[in-house]
Amino acid sequence: MTSQDTERALLRHHGDVDAAPGLVDFAVNVRMDRPPRWLRDRLAAALDRLGRYPSSAEDAAARAAVAARHGRGPDEVLVLNGAAEGFALLPALRPTLAAVVHPSFTEPEVALADAGVPVCRVPLAEDDGYLLHPELVPDEADLVVVGNPTNPTSVLHPAGALRRLARPGRVLVVDEAFIDAVPGECESLAGAADVPGLLVLRSLTKTWALPGLRAGYALGDPALLAGLGRHRPQWPVGSLVLEAVTACSEPAAVAESARLAERADAERADALLALAGVPGLLVLAEPRAPFLLLRVPDGERLRAALRGRGIAVRRADTFPGLGPDHLRVAARAPGQFGLLVDALRQELALEVGV
Ligand SMILES: Cc1ncc(COP(=O)(O)O)c(C=O)c1O
């Protein structure tokens, strides 16, 4: 393996690898272990449609539901096989220089680099809480990717700072895969039809426990979406994906998502309080997503020790800009999060000698 292959393999590392079967999972940020009953029922009912190719009516229904949810037009919606497909399609826009704000989810960089697009990393700094400084993005970048809230820092950037990144001739990709876990979806640009070149990517994976389905969508100007989808095959998404996107965009689901976001917020506040007494551990930045970025002494040893206790956390050294002492943990309900806190307290007490 060349060093480039090794780097690519590390960029392709995700929490699902850390969360080996049998471990209590704080590595993956999916909220539940399966989709809610009403959604499973909708998907089960849609199985009867699998004897036909996905129809334009199913696609139109999904796009209409998403459009109504975000106050956009149906032609401003492109249904995707997860937000990850949106990243894989970015090279079709033929960018000449992509700027990726880091630390952040690494799939956009991999997709662009694999396609031969020059990628420049824009590093944010721990000492100012990973705040976004739009002026750090090179002027010549004609594609910019930023996550909001960002995985793994959990930072929610102000919509105003994101808007400052937009300009004619540039595509601004805002990865909002986690914004449905932020109460009020504040700082979302999903409804912003006035920002030039804006492409918002959304995911159904986390809130609705659907990682195995691959469901998400893009919002943007119809010409931009046409460019993005240029090389997609006929019937690019299946009927079950279309059904899930329709179902999760309907008012009852959006209301449930809002309630889940409030709960996620409360669980994160509890998790922060519980971690406050753990010796030697720092929670970085101001977390707003349902996960926390930690800095700990001797992170590799700690991760192995937690694993030995049956607990999986996400290694974070595979994110550009972070190292072995960074770990990402899902903020779960107090009953479950307590397991992690107890294990951290015991292991770190050994480490710092208290
Ligand atoms: C920040 C971020 N964006 C996008 C994705 C991919 O989402 P999807 O499952 O919809 O492809 C992930 C998955 O972990 C993620 O963490």
Short mmCIF file of C-alpha atoms and ligand atoms in Angstrom, two decimals:
data_model
loop_
_atom_site.label_atom_id
_atom_site.label_comp_id
_atom_site.label_asym_id
_atom_site.label_seq_id
_atom_site.Cartn_x
_atom_site.Cartn_y
_atom_site.Cartn_z
CA MET A 1 0.00 0.00 0.00
CA THR A 2 1.29 3.47 -0.84
CA SER A 3 1.03 6.23 1.74
CA GLN A 4 -1.76 7.70 -0.41
CA ASP A 5 -3.71 4.42 -0.17
CA THR A 6 -3.23 4.40 3.60
CA GLU A 7 -4.45 7.98 3.88
CA ARG A 8 -7.49 7.22 1.73
CA ALA A 9 -8.29 4.13 3.83
CA LEU A 10 -8.15 6.28 6.98
CA LEU A 11 -10.40 8.91 5.41
CA ARG A 12 -12.81 6.08 4.61
CA HIS A 13 -12.89 4.97 8.23
CA HIS A 14 -16.30 5.63 9.80
CA GLY A 15 -17.91 4.95 13.16
CA ASP A 16 -19.56 1.74 11.94
CA VAL A 17 -16.11 0.08 11.96
CA ASP A 18 -15.48 1.12 15.58
CA ALA A 19 -18.91 -0.16 16.64
CA ALA A 20 -18.12 -3.87 16.41
CA PRO A 21 -21.00 -6.23 17.20
CA GLY A 22 -21.48 -6.87 20.91
CA LEU A 23 -20.15 -3.46 22.01
CA VAL A 24 -22.32 -0.74 23.53
CA ASP A 25 -22.24 1.74 20.71
CA PHE A 26 -21.22 5.36 21.25
CA ALA A 27 -19.39 5.44 17.92
CA VAL A 28 -22.27 5.69 15.46
CA ASN A 29 -24.67 8.61 15.71
CA VAL A 30 -27.84 6.90 14.55
CA ARG A 31 -30.52 7.65 17.16
CA MET A 32 -32.37 4.34 17.45
CA ASP A 33 -31.57 0.73 16.67
CA ARG A 34 -34.31 0.56 14.00
CA PRO A 35 -36.77 2.91 12.32
CA PRO A 36 -39.98 3.72 14.23
CA ARG A 37 -42.95 1.38 13.78
CA TRP A 38 -44.97 3.81 11.62
CA LEU A 39 -42.05 4.14 9.20
CA ARG A 40 -41.44 0.40 9.05
CA ASP A 41 -45.16 -0.01 8.27
CA ARG A 42 -44.93 2.53 5.44
CA LEU A 43 -41.90 0.75 4.01
CA ALA A 44 -43.52 -2.65 4.39
CA ALA A 45 -46.60 -1.43 2.51
CA ALA A 46 -44.34 -0.12 -0.27
CA LEU A 47 -42.83 -3.59 -0.77
CA ASP A 48 -45.79 -4.40 -3.01
CA ARG A 49 -44.54 -1.79 -5.46
CA LEU A 50 -41.20 -3.52 -5.94
CA GLY A 51 -42.64 -5.54 -8.83
CA ARG A 52 -42.49 -2.34 -10.92
CA TYR A 53 -39.73 0.11 -11.76
CA PRO A 54 -39.85 3.26 -9.61
CA SER A 55 -42.32 5.59 -11.31
CA SER A 56 -42.12 9.28 -12.03
CA ALA A 57 -45.21 9.66 -9.84
CA GLU A 58 -43.33 8.21 -6.84
CA ASP A 59 -40.41 10.54 -7.54
CA ALA A 60 -42.77 13.51 -7.91
CA ALA A 61 -44.53 12.65 -4.63
CA ALA A 62 -41.22 12.51 -2.77
CA ARG A 63 -40.02 15.78 -4.26
CA ALA A 64 -43.35 17.48 -3.54
CA ALA A 65 -43.23 16.34 0.11
CA VAL A 66 -39.64 17.58 0.56
CA ALA A 67 -40.45 20.84 -1.22
CA ALA A 68 -43.43 21.47 1.07
CA ARG A 69 -41.30 20.68 4.14
CA HIS A 70 -38.66 23.27 3.24
CA GLY A 71 -40.69 25.88 1.38
CA ARG A 72 -38.98 25.12 -1.92
CA GLY A 73 -40.26 24.08 -5.37
CA PRO A 74 -40.31 20.39 -6.34
CA ASP A 75 -37.79 21.13 -9.10
CA GLU A 76 -35.37 22.29 -6.37
CA VAL A 77 -35.26 18.77 -4.88
CA LEU A 78 -33.16 15.79 -5.93
CA VAL A 79 -33.75 12.53 -4.05
CA LEU A 80 -30.50 10.74 -3.21
CA ASN A 81 -29.28 7.39 -1.95
CA GLY A 82 -28.21 9.09 1.27
CA ALA A 83 -26.32 12.37 1.59
CA ALA A 84 -23.24 10.30 0.75
CA GLU A 85 -24.45 9.95 -2.82
CA GLY A 86 -24.59 13.73 -3.03
CA PHE A 87 -20.85 13.86 -2.27
CA ALA A 88 -20.12 11.17 -4.85
CA LEU A 89 -21.95 13.24 -7.48
CA LEU A 90 -20.00 16.47 -6.83
CA PRO A 91 -17.30 15.78 -9.46
CA ALA A 92 -20.07 15.89 -12.10
CA LEU A 93 -20.17 19.66 -11.44
CA ARG A 94 -16.60 19.77 -12.80
CA PRO A 95 -15.04 21.94 -10.12
CA THR A 96 -11.48 23.11 -10.69
CA LEU A 97 -10.60 23.67 -7.03
CA ALA A 98 -12.58 22.31 -4.11
CA ALA A 99 -12.14 23.70 -0.60
CA VAL A 100 -13.21 21.38 2.21
CA VAL A 101 -13.57 22.86 5.68
CA HIS A 102 -12.01 20.53 8.29
CA PRO A 103 -12.18 18.75 10.60
CA SER A 104 -15.32 17.32 9.03
CA PHE A 105 -16.91 14.25 7.48
CA THR A 106 -14.38 12.92 5.01
CA GLU A 107 -16.49 11.43 2.21
CA PRO A 108 -16.71 14.69 0.20
CA GLU A 109 -12.92 14.96 0.11
CA VAL A 110 -12.51 11.30 -0.89
CA ALA A 111 -15.10 11.60 -3.69
CA LEU A 112 -13.52 14.75 -5.09
CA ALA A 113 -9.91 13.57 -4.80
CA ASP A 114 -10.75 10.18 -6.34
CA ALA A 115 -12.18 12.02 -9.35
CA GLY A 116 -8.96 14.03 -9.72
CA VAL A 117 -10.38 17.31 -8.45
CA PRO A 118 -7.71 19.36 -6.61
CA VAL A 119 -8.79 19.65 -2.98
CA CYS A 120 -7.58 22.26 -0.56
CA ARG A 121 -8.23 21.76 3.14
CA VAL A 122 -9.41 24.71 5.19
CA PRO A 123 -8.49 23.89 8.79
CA LEU A 124 -10.49 25.34 11.67
CA ALA A 125 -8.80 25.66 15.04
CA GLU A 126 -9.54 24.09 18.41
CA ASP A 127 -8.45 27.19 20.32
CA ASP A 128 -11.32 29.28 18.98
CA GLY A 129 -13.86 26.48 19.18
CA TYR A 130 -13.61 25.49 15.48
CA LEU A 131 -15.38 28.69 14.42
CA LEU A 132 -15.85 29.19 10.71
CA HIS A 133 -13.81 32.05 9.26
CA PRO A 134 -15.13 32.49 5.71
CA GLU A 135 -12.05 34.52 4.73
CA LEU A 136 -9.89 31.39 5.13
CA VAL A 137 -11.50 29.83 2.05
CA PRO A 138 -9.41 30.65 -1.04
CA ASP A 139 -11.14 32.98 -3.49
CA GLU A 140 -10.35 30.69 -6.39
CA ALA A 141 -12.25 27.72 -4.89
CA ASP A 142 -15.26 27.11 -7.13
CA LEU A 143 -16.65 24.46 -4.81
CA VAL A 144 -16.74 24.71 -1.02
CA VAL A 145 -17.93 21.99 1.34
CA VAL A 146 -18.86 22.63 4.94
CA GLY A 147 -20.88 20.60 7.45
CA ASN A 148 -23.55 22.20 9.62
CA PRO A 149 -23.59 21.09 12.34
CA THR A 150 -20.17 19.66 11.70
CA ASN A 151 -19.22 16.07 12.33
CA PRO A 152 -17.08 15.54 14.46
CA THR A 153 -16.75 18.93 16.18
CA SER A 154 -20.51 19.26 16.83
CA VAL A 155 -20.23 22.98 16.04
CA LEU A 156 -23.24 24.73 14.50
CA HIS A 157 -22.09 27.55 12.23
CA PRO A 158 -24.24 30.67 11.93
CA ALA A 159 -26.19 30.78 8.66
CA GLY A 160 -24.77 34.28 8.11
CA ALA A 161 -21.18 32.98 8.09
CA LEU A 162 -22.15 30.28 5.58
CA ARG A 163 -23.86 32.81 3.35
CA ARG A 164 -20.60 34.77 3.23
CA LEU A 165 -19.02 31.76 1.49
CA ALA A 166 -21.44 31.94 -1.44
CA ARG A 167 -20.74 33.83 -4.63
CA PRO A 168 -21.61 33.62 -8.31
CA GLY A 169 -19.52 30.96 -10.05
CA ARG A 170 -19.04 28.93 -6.86
CA VAL A 171 -21.01 25.96 -5.57
CA LEU A 172 -21.44 26.05 -1.80
CA VAL A 173 -22.26 22.60 -0.42
CA VAL A 174 -23.71 22.63 3.08
CA ASP A 175 -23.94 19.15 4.58
CA GLU A 176 -26.95 19.30 6.89
CA ALA A 177 -27.01 15.56 7.65
CA PHE A 178 -27.40 16.31 11.37
CA ILE A 179 -29.38 19.53 11.39
CA ASP A 180 -32.68 17.79 12.02
CA ALA A 181 -31.29 17.03 15.50
CA VAL A 182 -30.93 20.77 16.21
CA PRO A 183 -34.06 22.28 17.77
CA GLY A 184 -35.87 24.47 15.25
CA GLU A 185 -33.28 23.42 12.67
CA CYS A 186 -31.87 26.87 13.36
CA GLU A 187 -29.05 28.01 11.06
CA SER A 188 -30.38 25.70 8.33
CA LEU A 189 -30.15 27.00 4.79
CA ALA A 190 -32.52 24.35 3.42
CA GLY A 191 -35.18 26.95 2.68
CA ALA A 192 -32.76 29.57 1.30
CA ALA A 193 -33.49 29.86 -2.41
CA ASP A 194 -31.72 33.25 -2.57
CA VAL A 195 -28.12 32.05 -2.04
CA PRO A 196 -26.24 31.69 -5.35
CA GLY A 197 -24.80 28.23 -5.99
CA LEU A 198 -26.10 26.79 -2.72
CA LEU A 199 -26.49 23.04 -2.52
CA VAL A 200 -27.88 21.70 0.75
CA LEU A 201 -27.56 17.98 1.46
CA ARG A 202 -29.90 16.30 3.89
CA SER A 203 -30.01 12.80 5.32
CA LEU A 204 -32.74 10.57 6.74
CA THR A 205 -30.15 8.26 8.26
CA LYS A 206 -29.59 9.62 11.74
CA THR A 207 -32.98 10.70 13.03
CA TRP A 208 -34.95 7.89 11.43
CA ALA A 209 -32.44 5.07 12.00
CA LEU A 210 -32.22 4.30 8.30
CA PRO A 211 -28.51 3.86 7.54
CA GLY A 212 -29.22 0.56 5.77
CA LEU A 213 -31.68 2.11 3.34
CA ARG A 214 -29.54 5.00 2.03
CA ALA A 215 -32.00 7.89 1.87
CA GLY A 216 -31.47 11.63 1.63
CA TYR A 217 -31.89 14.53 -0.76
CA ALA A 218 -30.31 17.65 -2.18
CA LEU A 219 -31.88 21.10 -2.34
CA GLY A 220 -30.71 23.67 -4.83
CA ASP A 221 -31.27 25.53 -8.02
CA PRO A 222 -32.79 23.20 -10.69
CA ALA A 223 -29.86 23.80 -13.11
CA LEU A 224 -27.38 22.90 -10.36
CA LEU A 225 -29.31 19.73 -9.52
CA ALA A 226 -29.40 18.79 -13.21
CA GLY A 227 -25.60 19.13 -13.35
CA LEU A 228 -25.21 17.08 -10.21
CA GLY A 229 -27.36 14.27 -11.56
CA ARG A 230 -25.88 14.36 -15.07
CA HIS A 231 -24.31 10.89 -14.95
CA ARG A 232 -26.80 9.11 -12.75
CA PRO A 233 -28.37 5.97 -14.12
CA GLN A 234 -31.99 5.63 -15.11
CA TRP A 235 -34.10 4.94 -11.94
CA PRO A 236 -31.39 6.34 -9.69
CA VAL A 237 -33.25 5.67 -6.44
CA GLY A 238 -35.55 2.79 -5.52
CA SER A 239 -39.19 2.89 -4.51
CA LEU A 240 -38.41 2.27 -0.84
CA VAL A 241 -36.11 5.29 -0.73
CA LEU A 242 -38.79 7.41 -2.39
CA GLU A 243 -41.36 6.16 0.10
CA ALA A 244 -39.08 6.92 3.06
CA VAL A 245 -38.33 10.42 1.79
CA THR A 246 -42.03 11.08 1.27
CA ALA A 247 -43.02 9.67 4.66
CA CYS A 248 -40.30 11.49 6.63
CA SER A 249 -41.14 14.81 5.00
CA GLU A 250 -44.83 14.79 5.88
CA PRO A 251 -46.01 17.13 8.65
CA ALA A 252 -46.48 14.40 11.29
CA ALA A 253 -42.92 13.16 10.76
CA VAL A 254 -41.52 16.68 10.80
CA ALA A 255 -43.31 17.30 14.11
CA GLU A 256 -41.87 14.06 15.51
CA SER A 257 -38.42 15.03 14.29
CA ALA A 258 -38.78 18.36 16.12
CA ARG A 259 -39.65 16.53 19.35
CA LEU A 260 -36.69 14.18 18.90
CA ALA A 261 -34.43 17.20 18.40
CA GLU A 262 -35.60 18.69 21.70
CA ARG A 263 -34.85 15.38 23.38
CA ALA A 264 -31.44 15.15 21.74
CA ASP A 265 -30.67 18.64 23.02
CA ALA A 266 -31.65 17.70 26.57
CA GLU A 267 -29.64 14.46 26.40
CA ARG A 268 -26.59 16.38 25.24
CA ALA A 269 -26.96 18.84 28.13
CA ASP A 270 -27.15 15.89 30.58
CA ALA A 271 -24.16 14.24 28.93
CA LEU A 272 -22.12 17.44 29.30
CA LEU A 273 -22.99 17.69 32.98
CA ALA A 274 -22.07 14.05 33.54
CA LEU A 275 -18.72 14.47 31.80
CA ALA A 276 -17.85 17.62 33.74
CA GLY A 277 -16.58 15.54 36.68
CA VAL A 278 -14.36 13.22 34.66
CA PRO A 279 -10.68 13.90 35.38
CA GLY A 280 -8.39 14.87 32.50
CA LEU A 281 -11.15 14.96 29.88
CA LEU A 282 -12.07 18.02 27.82
CA VAL A 283 -15.21 18.47 25.73
CA LEU A 284 -14.14 20.65 22.82
CA ALA A 285 -15.96 23.60 21.25
CA GLU A 286 -19.66 24.32 21.88
CA PRO A 287 -21.49 21.13 20.95
CA ARG A 288 -24.88 21.52 19.22
CA ALA A 289 -25.24 18.14 17.54
CA PRO A 290 -26.05 14.83 19.28
CA PHE A 291 -22.38 13.95 19.69
CA LEU A 292 -19.37 15.36 21.48
CA LEU A 293 -15.75 15.75 20.49
CA LEU A 294 -13.46 14.91 23.41
CA ARG A 295 -9.77 15.40 24.06
CA VAL A 296 -8.30 12.90 26.49
CA PRO A 297 -4.84 11.86 27.67
CA ASP A 298 -3.48 8.83 25.79
CA GLY A 299 -6.54 8.39 23.59
CA GLU A 300 -5.39 5.16 21.97
CA ARG A 301 -4.96 3.42 25.30
CA LEU A 302 -8.29 4.76 26.50
CA ARG A 303 -10.12 3.62 23.38
CA ALA A 304 -8.67 0.12 23.74
CA ALA A 305 -9.54 0.06 27.45
CA LEU A 306 -13.12 1.12 26.74
CA ARG A 307 -13.34 -1.58 24.12
CA GLY A 308 -12.12 -4.08 26.71
CA ARG A 309 -15.06 -2.94 28.85
CA GLY A 310 -17.46 -3.55 25.97
CA ILE A 311 -17.79 0.10 24.89
CA ALA A 312 -17.20 1.53 21.41
CA VAL A 313 -16.29 5.16 20.83
CA ARG A 314 -15.30 6.75 17.51
CA ARG A 315 -11.61 7.22 16.95
CA ALA A 316 -11.22 10.75 15.63
CA ASP A 317 -7.63 10.74 14.40
CA THR A 318 -8.91 9.90 10.91
CA PHE A 319 -10.42 13.39 10.63
CA PRO A 320 -7.93 15.86 9.14
CA GLY A 321 -6.68 18.15 11.88
CA LEU A 322 -7.35 15.76 14.78
CA GLY A 323 -5.10 13.25 16.51
CA PRO A 324 -5.12 10.09 18.63
CA ASP A 325 -6.24 11.97 21.75
CA HIS A 326 -9.47 13.06 20.09
CA LEU A 327 -12.51 10.81 20.45
CA ARG A 328 -16.10 11.33 19.34
CA VAL A 329 -18.96 9.99 21.41
CA ALA A 330 -22.70 9.93 20.77
CA ALA A 331 -24.65 11.77 23.49
CA ARG A 332 -27.26 9.21 24.47
CA ALA A 333 -29.98 9.04 27.13
CA PRO A 334 -28.59 9.30 30.70
CA GLY A 335 -29.19 5.60 31.51
CA GLN A 336 -26.93 4.52 28.68
CA PHE A 337 -24.53 7.47 28.74
CA GLY A 338 -23.85 6.71 32.41
CA LEU A 339 -22.12 3.48 31.35
CA LEU A 340 -19.66 5.46 29.29
CA VAL A 341 -19.12 8.10 31.97
CA ASP A 342 -18.42 5.49 34.64
CA ALA A 343 -15.94 3.70 32.40
CA LEU A 344 -14.24 6.98 31.46
CA ARG A 345 -14.04 8.04 35.08
CA GLN A 346 -12.40 4.77 36.13
CA GLU A 347 -9.97 4.63 33.24
CA LEU A 348 -8.98 8.28 33.44
CA ALA A 349 -8.56 8.12 37.21
CA LEU A 350 -5.90 5.48 36.52
CA GLU A 351 -4.37 7.73 33.86
CA VAL A 352 -4.17 10.96 35.87
CA GLY A 353 -3.56 9.15 39.16
CA VAL A 354 -6.56 10.37 41.19
C1 LIG B 1 -21.74 14.68 8.53
C2 LIG B 1 -22.27 13.56 7.69
N1 LIG B 1 -22.76 13.84 6.49
C3 LIG B 1 -23.27 12.87 5.71
C4 LIG B 1 -23.27 11.55 6.12
C5 LIG B 1 -23.81 10.51 5.22
O1 LIG B 1 -25.20 10.46 5.38
P1 LIG B 1 -26.06 9.38 4.63
O2 LIG B 1 -26.18 8.21 5.54
O3 LIG B 1 -27.36 10.08 4.38
O4 LIG B 1 -25.37 9.04 3.37
C6 LIG B 1 -22.75 11.22 7.36
C7 LIG B 1 -22.73 9.82 7.81
O5 LIG B 1 -22.12 9.47 8.79
C8 LIG B 1 -22.24 12.26 8.17
O6 LIG B 1 -21.72 12.00 9.38
#
